[in-house]
PDB file of N, CA and C in Angstrom:
ATOM      1  N   MET A  11     -13.064 -11.899  -5.375  1.00  0.00           N
ATOM      2  CA  MET A  11     -13.046 -12.752  -4.223  1.00  0.00           C
ATOM      3  C   MET A  11     -12.188 -13.979  -4.518  1.00  0.00           C
ATOM      4  N   LYS A  12     -11.372 -14.370  -3.577  1.00  0.00           N
ATOM      5  CA  LYS A  12     -10.547 -15.552  -3.745  1.00  0.00           C
ATOM      6  C   LYS A  12     -11.408 -16.803  -3.627  1.00  0.00           C
ATOM      7  N   THR A  13     -11.068 -17.812  -4.398  1.00  0.00           N
ATOM      8  CA  THR A  13     -11.865 -19.031  -4.378  1.00  0.00           C
ATOM      9  C   THR A  13     -11.702 -19.806  -3.075  1.00  0.00           C
ATOM     10  N   SER A  14     -10.636 -19.587  -2.329  1.00  0.00           N
ATOM     11  CA  SER A  14     -10.421 -20.315  -1.089  1.00  0.00           C
ATOM     12  C   SER A  14     -11.194 -19.712   0.079  1.00  0.00           C
ATOM     13  N   GLN A  15     -11.842 -18.576  -0.110  1.00  0.00           N
ATOM     14  CA  GLN A  15     -12.608 -17.950   0.951  1.00  0.00           C
ATOM     15  C   GLN A  15     -13.974 -18.607   1.078  1.00  0.00           C
ATOM     16  N   LYS A  16     -14.535 -18.539   2.280  1.00  0.00           N
ATOM     17  CA  LYS A  16     -15.865 -19.076   2.551  1.00  0.00           C
ATOM     18  C   LYS A  16     -16.856 -17.932   2.637  1.00  0.00           C
ATOM     19  N   ARG A  17     -18.061 -18.187   2.236  1.00  0.00           N
ATOM     20  CA  ARG A  17     -19.122 -17.182   2.247  1.00  0.00           C
ATOM     21  C   ARG A  17     -19.964 -17.351   3.510  1.00  0.00           C
ATOM     22  N   ALA A  18     -20.351 -16.219   4.117  1.00  0.00           N
ATOM     23  CA  ALA A  18     -21.207 -16.229   5.305  1.00  0.00           C
ATOM     24  C   ALA A  18     -22.146 -15.035   5.244  1.00  0.00           C
ATOM     25  N   THR A  19     -23.279 -15.168   5.891  1.00  0.00           N
ATOM     26  CA  THR A  19     -24.221 -14.058   5.983  1.00  0.00           C
ATOM     27  C   THR A  19     -24.131 -13.478   7.383  1.00  0.00           C
ATOM     28  N   ILE A  20     -23.921 -12.169   7.456  1.00  0.00           N
ATOM     29  CA  ILE A  20     -23.832 -11.471   8.737  1.00  0.00           C
ATOM     30  C   ILE A  20     -24.856 -10.355   8.719  1.00  0.00           C
ATOM     31  N   TYR A  21     -25.604 -10.219   9.796  1.00  0.00           N
ATOM     32  CA  TYR A  21     -26.600  -9.163   9.909  1.00  0.00           C
ATOM     33  C   TYR A  21     -26.038  -8.046  10.769  1.00  0.00           C
ATOM     34  N   PHE A  22     -25.930  -6.842  10.192  1.00  0.00           N
ATOM     35  CA  PHE A  22     -25.393  -5.682  10.899  1.00  0.00           C
ATOM     36  C   PHE A  22     -26.511  -4.730  11.282  1.00  0.00           C
ATOM     37  N   ASP A  23     -26.309  -4.046  12.378  1.00  0.00           N
ATOM     38  CA  ASP A  23     -27.140  -2.920  12.732  1.00  0.00           C
ATOM     39  C   ASP A  23     -27.020  -1.908  11.582  1.00  0.00           C
ATOM     40  N   PRO A  24     -28.098  -1.253  11.165  1.00  0.00           N
ATOM     41  CA  PRO A  24     -28.022  -0.332  10.024  1.00  0.00           C
ATOM     42  C   PRO A  24     -26.968   0.772  10.173  1.00  0.00           C
ATOM     43  N   ASP A  25     -26.822   1.316  11.369  1.00  0.00           N
ATOM     44  CA  ASP A  25     -25.811   2.360  11.571  1.00  0.00           C
ATOM     45  C   ASP A  25     -24.396   1.805  11.454  1.00  0.00           C
ATOM     46  N   LEU A  26     -24.185   0.598  11.968  1.00  0.00           N
ATOM     47  CA  LEU A  26     -22.872  -0.042  11.848  1.00  0.00           C
ATOM     48  C   LEU A  26     -22.565  -0.352  10.390  1.00  0.00           C
ATOM     49  N   HIS A  27     -23.558  -0.823   9.661  1.00  0.00           N
ATOM     50  CA  HIS A  27     -23.352  -1.121   8.245  1.00  0.00           C
ATOM     51  C   HIS A  27     -23.001   0.140   7.466  1.00  0.00           C
ATOM     52  N   ARG A  28     -23.683   1.226   7.770  1.00  0.00           N
ATOM     53  CA  ARG A  28     -23.400   2.509   7.109  1.00  0.00           C
ATOM     54  C   ARG A  28     -21.954   2.947   7.410  1.00  0.00           C
ATOM     55  N   ALA A  29     -21.550   2.815   8.672  1.00  0.00           N
ATOM     56  CA  ALA A  29     -20.183   3.190   9.058  1.00  0.00           C
ATOM     57  C   ALA A  29     -19.152   2.311   8.346  1.00  0.00           C
ATOM     58  N   LEU A  30     -19.437   1.018   8.228  1.00  0.00           N
ATOM     59  CA  LEU A  30     -18.528   0.116   7.514  1.00  0.00           C
ATOM     60  C   LEU A  30     -18.399   0.501   6.043  1.00  0.00           C
ATOM     61  N   ARG A  31     -19.533   0.799   5.413  1.00  0.00           N
ATOM     62  CA  ARG A  31     -19.494   1.198   3.994  1.00  0.00           C
ATOM     63  C   ARG A  31     -18.705   2.486   3.810  1.00  0.00           C
ATOM     64  N   LEU A  32     -18.882   3.443   4.721  1.00  0.00           N
ATOM     65  CA  LEU A  32     -18.130   4.697   4.625  1.00  0.00           C
ATOM     66  C   LEU A  32     -16.631   4.456   4.796  1.00  0.00           C
ATOM     67  N   LYS A  33     -16.289   3.656   5.808  1.00  0.00           N
ATOM     68  CA  LYS A  33     -14.868   3.364   6.032  1.00  0.00           C
ATOM     69  C   LYS A  33     -14.270   2.612   4.845  1.00  0.00           C
ATOM     70  N   ALA A  34     -15.028   1.695   4.284  1.00  0.00           N
ATOM     71  CA  ALA A  34     -14.551   0.945   3.119  1.00  0.00           C
ATOM     72  C   ALA A  34     -14.261   1.899   1.965  1.00  0.00           C
ATOM     73  N   ALA A  35     -15.145   2.848   1.747  1.00  0.00           N
ATOM     74  CA  ALA A  35     -14.950   3.812   0.656  1.00  0.00           C
ATOM     75  C   ALA A  35     -13.747   4.714   0.935  1.00  0.00           C
ATOM     76  N   GLU A  36     -13.601   5.148   2.180  1.00  0.00           N
ATOM     77  CA  GLU A  36     -12.502   6.045   2.541  1.00  0.00           C
ATOM     78  C   GLU A  36     -11.139   5.364   2.445  1.00  0.00           C
ATOM     79  N   THR A  37     -11.092   4.070   2.734  1.00  0.00           N
ATOM     80  CA  THR A  37      -9.815   3.345   2.771  1.00  0.00           C
ATOM     81  C   THR A  37      -9.567   2.506   1.527  1.00  0.00           C
ATOM     82  N   ASP A  38     -10.491   2.580   0.555  1.00  0.00           N
ATOM     83  CA  ASP A  38     -10.367   1.812  -0.682  1.00  0.00           C
ATOM     84  C   ASP A  38     -10.244   0.314  -0.398  1.00  0.00           C
ATOM     85  N   GLN A  39     -11.053  -0.169   0.555  1.00  0.00           N
ATOM     86  CA  GLN A  39     -11.123  -1.584   0.888  1.00  0.00           C
ATOM     87  C   GLN A  39     -12.583  -2.015   0.762  1.00  0.00           C
ATOM     88  N   SER A  40     -12.806  -3.308   0.698  1.00  0.00           N
ATOM     89  CA  SER A  40     -14.179  -3.804   0.687  1.00  0.00           C
ATOM     90  C   SER A  40     -14.662  -3.968   2.131  1.00  0.00           C
ATOM     91  N   VAL A  41     -15.975  -4.002   2.295  1.00  0.00           N
ATOM     92  CA  VAL A  41     -16.537  -4.276   3.617  1.00  0.00           C
ATOM     93  C   VAL A  41     -16.053  -5.644   4.088  1.00  0.00           C
ATOM     94  N   SER A  42     -15.983  -6.595   3.190  1.00  0.00           N
ATOM     95  CA  SER A  42     -15.496  -7.930   3.525  1.00  0.00           C
ATOM     96  C   SER A  42     -14.068  -7.882   4.076  1.00  0.00           C
ATOM     97  N   ASP A  43     -13.193  -7.101   3.438  1.00  0.00           N
ATOM     98  CA  ASP A  43     -11.812  -6.971   3.924  1.00  0.00           C
ATOM     99  C   ASP A  43     -11.777  -6.376   5.325  1.00  0.00           C
ATOM    100  N   LEU A  44     -12.582  -5.340   5.558  1.00  0.00           N
ATOM    101  CA  LEU A  44     -12.624  -4.722   6.880  1.00  0.00           C
ATOM    102  C   LEU A  44     -13.084  -5.712   7.943  1.00  0.00           C
ATOM    103  N   VAL A  45     -14.129  -6.459   7.648  1.00  0.00           N
ATOM    104  CA  VAL A  45     -14.658  -7.428   8.603  1.00  0.00           C
ATOM    105  C   VAL A  45     -13.647  -8.551   8.837  1.00  0.00           C
ATOM    106  N   ASN A  46     -13.038  -9.062   7.776  1.00  0.00           N
ATOM    107  CA  ASN A  46     -12.028 -10.119   7.929  1.00  0.00           C
ATOM    108  C   ASN A  46     -10.873  -9.658   8.806  1.00  0.00           C
ATOM    109  N   ASN A  47     -10.376  -8.448   8.574  1.00  0.00           N
ATOM    110  CA  ASN A  47      -9.266  -7.933   9.370  1.00  0.00           C
ATOM    111  C   ASN A  47      -9.665  -7.737  10.826  1.00  0.00           C
ATOM    112  N   ALA A  48     -10.866  -7.247  11.076  1.00  0.00           N
ATOM    113  CA  ALA A  48     -11.331  -7.048  12.451  1.00  0.00           C
ATOM    114  C   ALA A  48     -11.461  -8.382  13.185  1.00  0.00           C
ATOM    115  N   VAL A  49     -11.974  -9.394  12.506  1.00  0.00           N
ATOM    116  CA  VAL A  49     -12.117 -10.716  13.120  1.00  0.00           C
ATOM    117  C   VAL A  49     -10.744 -11.324  13.393  1.00  0.00           C
ATOM    118  N   LYS A  50      -9.827 -11.204  12.456  1.00  0.00           N
ATOM    119  CA  LYS A  50      -8.467 -11.735  12.654  1.00  0.00           C
ATOM    120  C   LYS A  50      -7.792 -11.079  13.845  1.00  0.00           C
ATOM    121  N   LEU A  51      -7.918  -9.763  13.960  1.00  0.00           N
ATOM    122  CA  LEU A  51      -7.312  -9.062  15.094  1.00  0.00           C
ATOM    123  C   LEU A  51      -7.956  -9.475  16.409  1.00  0.00           C
ATOM    124  N   SER A  52      -9.266  -9.658  16.403  1.00  0.00           N
ATOM    125  CA  SER A  52      -9.957 -10.093  17.614  1.00  0.00           C
ATOM    126  C   SER A  52      -9.488 -11.482  18.042  1.00  0.00           C
ATOM    127  N   LEU A  53      -9.354 -12.388  17.083  1.00  0.00           N
ATOM    128  CA  LEU A  53      -8.866 -13.735  17.396  1.00  0.00           C
ATOM    129  C   LEU A  53      -7.410 -13.714  17.838  1.00  0.00           C
ATOM    130  N   ALA A  54      -6.620 -12.822  17.253  1.00  0.00           N
ATOM    131  CA  ALA A  54      -5.196 -12.740  17.604  1.00  0.00           C
ATOM    132  C   ALA A  54      -5.003 -12.275  19.043  1.00  0.00           C
ATOM    133  N   GLU A  55      -5.960 -11.531  19.582  1.00  0.00           N
ATOM    134  CA  GLU A  55      -5.848 -11.069  20.968  1.00  0.00           C
ATOM    135  C   GLU A  55      -5.731 -12.245  21.925  1.00  0.00           C
ATOM    136  N   ASP A  56      -6.372 -13.362  21.607  1.00  0.00           N
ATOM    137  CA  ASP A  56      -6.293 -14.556  22.442  1.00  0.00           C
ATOM    138  C   ASP A  56      -4.926 -15.227  22.326  1.00  0.00           C
ATOM    139  N   GLY A  57      -4.265 -15.034  21.200  1.00  0.00           N
ATOM    140  CA  GLY A  57      -2.943 -15.605  21.000  1.00  0.00           C
ATOM    141  C   GLY A  57      -2.936 -17.106  20.777  1.00  0.00           C
ATOM    142  N   LYS A  58      -4.056 -17.743  20.931  1.00  0.00           N
ATOM    143  CA  LYS A  58      -4.107 -19.198  20.786  1.00  0.00           C
ATOM    144  C   LYS A  58      -4.860 -19.617  19.535  1.00  0.00           C
ATOM    145  N   ILE A  59      -5.700 -18.758  19.028  1.00  0.00           N
ATOM    146  CA  ILE A  59      -6.574 -19.138  17.930  1.00  0.00           C
ATOM    147  C   ILE A  59      -6.034 -18.683  16.583  1.00  0.00           C
ATOM    148  N   TRP A  60      -5.461 -17.488  16.524  1.00  0.00           N
ATOM    149  CA  TRP A  60      -4.990 -16.929  15.251  1.00  0.00           C
ATOM    150  C   TRP A  60      -3.577 -16.446  15.419  1.00  0.00           C
ATOM    151  N   PRO A  61      -2.693 -16.609  14.488  1.00  0.00           N
ATOM    152  CA  PRO A  61      -2.881 -17.287  13.210  1.00  0.00           C
ATOM    153  C   PRO A  61      -2.867 -18.794  13.389  1.00  0.00           C
ATOM    154  N   PRO A  62      -3.474 -19.524  12.452  1.00  0.00           N
ATOM    155  CA  PRO A  62      -3.455 -20.988  12.533  1.00  0.00           C
ATOM    156  C   PRO A  62      -2.017 -21.489  12.489  1.00  0.00           C
ATOM    157  N   SER A  63      -1.801 -22.654  13.001  1.00  0.00           N
ATOM    158  CA  SER A  63      -0.436 -23.180  13.091  1.00  0.00           C
ATOM    159  C   SER A  63       0.093 -23.742  11.782  1.00  0.00           C
ATOM    160  N   ARG A  64      -0.623 -23.494  10.684  1.00  0.00           N
ATOM    161  CA  ARG A  64      -0.122 -23.969   9.392  1.00  0.00           C
ATOM    162  C   ARG A  64       1.050 -23.112   8.935  1.00  0.00           C
ATOM    163  N   ARG A  65       1.997 -23.736   8.325  1.00  0.00           N
ATOM    164  CA  ARG A  65       3.213 -23.073   7.859  1.00  0.00           C
ATOM    165  C   ARG A  65       2.908 -22.081   6.737  1.00  0.00           C
ATOM    166  N   GLY A  66       3.589 -20.929   6.769  1.00  0.00           N
ATOM    167  CA  GLY A  66       3.468 -19.971   5.690  1.00  0.00           C
ATOM    168  C   GLY A  66       2.309 -19.008   5.820  1.00  0.00           C
ATOM    169  N   ARG A  67       1.587 -19.025   6.953  1.00  0.00           N
ATOM    170  CA  ARG A  67       0.475 -18.102   7.129  1.00  0.00           C
ATOM    171  C   ARG A  67       1.009 -16.732   7.517  1.00  0.00           C
ATOM    172  N   THR A  68       0.255 -15.697   7.175  1.00  0.00           N
ATOM    173  CA  THR A  68       0.638 -14.326   7.448  1.00  0.00           C
ATOM    174  C   THR A  68       0.025 -13.860   8.760  1.00  0.00           C
ATOM    175  N   ASN A  69       0.790 -13.102   9.526  1.00  0.00           N
ATOM    176  CA  ASN A  69       0.275 -12.490  10.743  1.00  0.00           C
ATOM    177  C   ASN A  69      -0.794 -11.481  10.351  1.00  0.00           C
ATOM    178  N   PRO A  70      -1.973 -11.473  11.007  1.00  0.00           N
ATOM    179  CA  PRO A  70      -3.061 -10.587  10.595  1.00  0.00           C
ATOM    180  C   PRO A  70      -2.722  -9.106  10.674  1.00  0.00           C
ATOM    181  N   THR A  71      -1.811  -8.710  11.555  1.00  0.00           N
ATOM    182  CA  THR A  71      -1.462  -7.297  11.627  1.00  0.00           C
ATOM    183  C   THR A  71      -0.728  -6.855  10.374  1.00  0.00           C
ATOM    184  N   CYS A  72      -0.057  -7.761   9.705  1.00  0.00           N
ATOM    185  CA  CYS A  72       0.628  -7.424   8.452  1.00  0.00           C
ATOM    186  C   CYS A  72      -0.374  -7.165   7.339  1.00  0.00           C
ATOM    187  N   LEU A  73      -1.557  -7.767   7.436  1.00  0.00           N
ATOM    188  CA  LEU A  73      -2.557  -7.612   6.397  1.00  0.00           C
ATOM    189  C   LEU A  73      -3.166  -6.213   6.391  1.00  0.00           C
ATOM    190  N   LEU A  74      -3.006  -5.484   7.490  1.00  0.00           N
ATOM    191  CA  LEU A  74      -3.620  -4.152   7.593  1.00  0.00           C
ATOM    192  C   LEU A  74      -2.767  -3.065   6.977  1.00  0.00           C
ATOM    193  N   ARG A  75      -1.508  -3.344   6.755  1.00  0.00           N
ATOM    194  CA  ARG A  75      -0.623  -2.326   6.182  1.00  0.00           C
ATOM    195  C   ARG A  75      -0.929  -2.101   4.706  1.00  0.00           C
ATOM    196  N   LYS A  76      -1.062  -0.851   4.341  1.00  0.00           N
ATOM    197  CA  LYS A  76      -1.289  -0.529   2.911  1.00  0.00           C
ATOM    198  C   LYS A  76       0.050  -0.292   2.242  1.00  0.00           C
ATOM    199  N   SER A  77       0.159  -0.726   1.014  1.00  0.00           N
ATOM    200  CA  SER A  77       1.416  -0.551   0.271  1.00  0.00           C
ATOM    201  C   SER A  77       1.530   0.861  -0.240  1.00  0.00           C
TER     202      SER A  77
END
C-alpha cells in the first residue's frame, strides 16, 4: 500500500464482496485497486470532480490498462 493513500472502512453485501474477491483473483488486482478504479470512473462521469485539477495527475481510465 502506498503511504499517500487513505484508509477507509466499507461494508459490502456478502455476495458483492465475494464477487469482488473473485474478480480480484482473476485479474491479479487487489480488492482495493478494483474499488479505487470503480470510484474514480464513477467520479469521472461527472467530469467536474475527477481527475483533480492538480498538475501531473493521471486520467483514471489509464489506470485500468494492464501492461
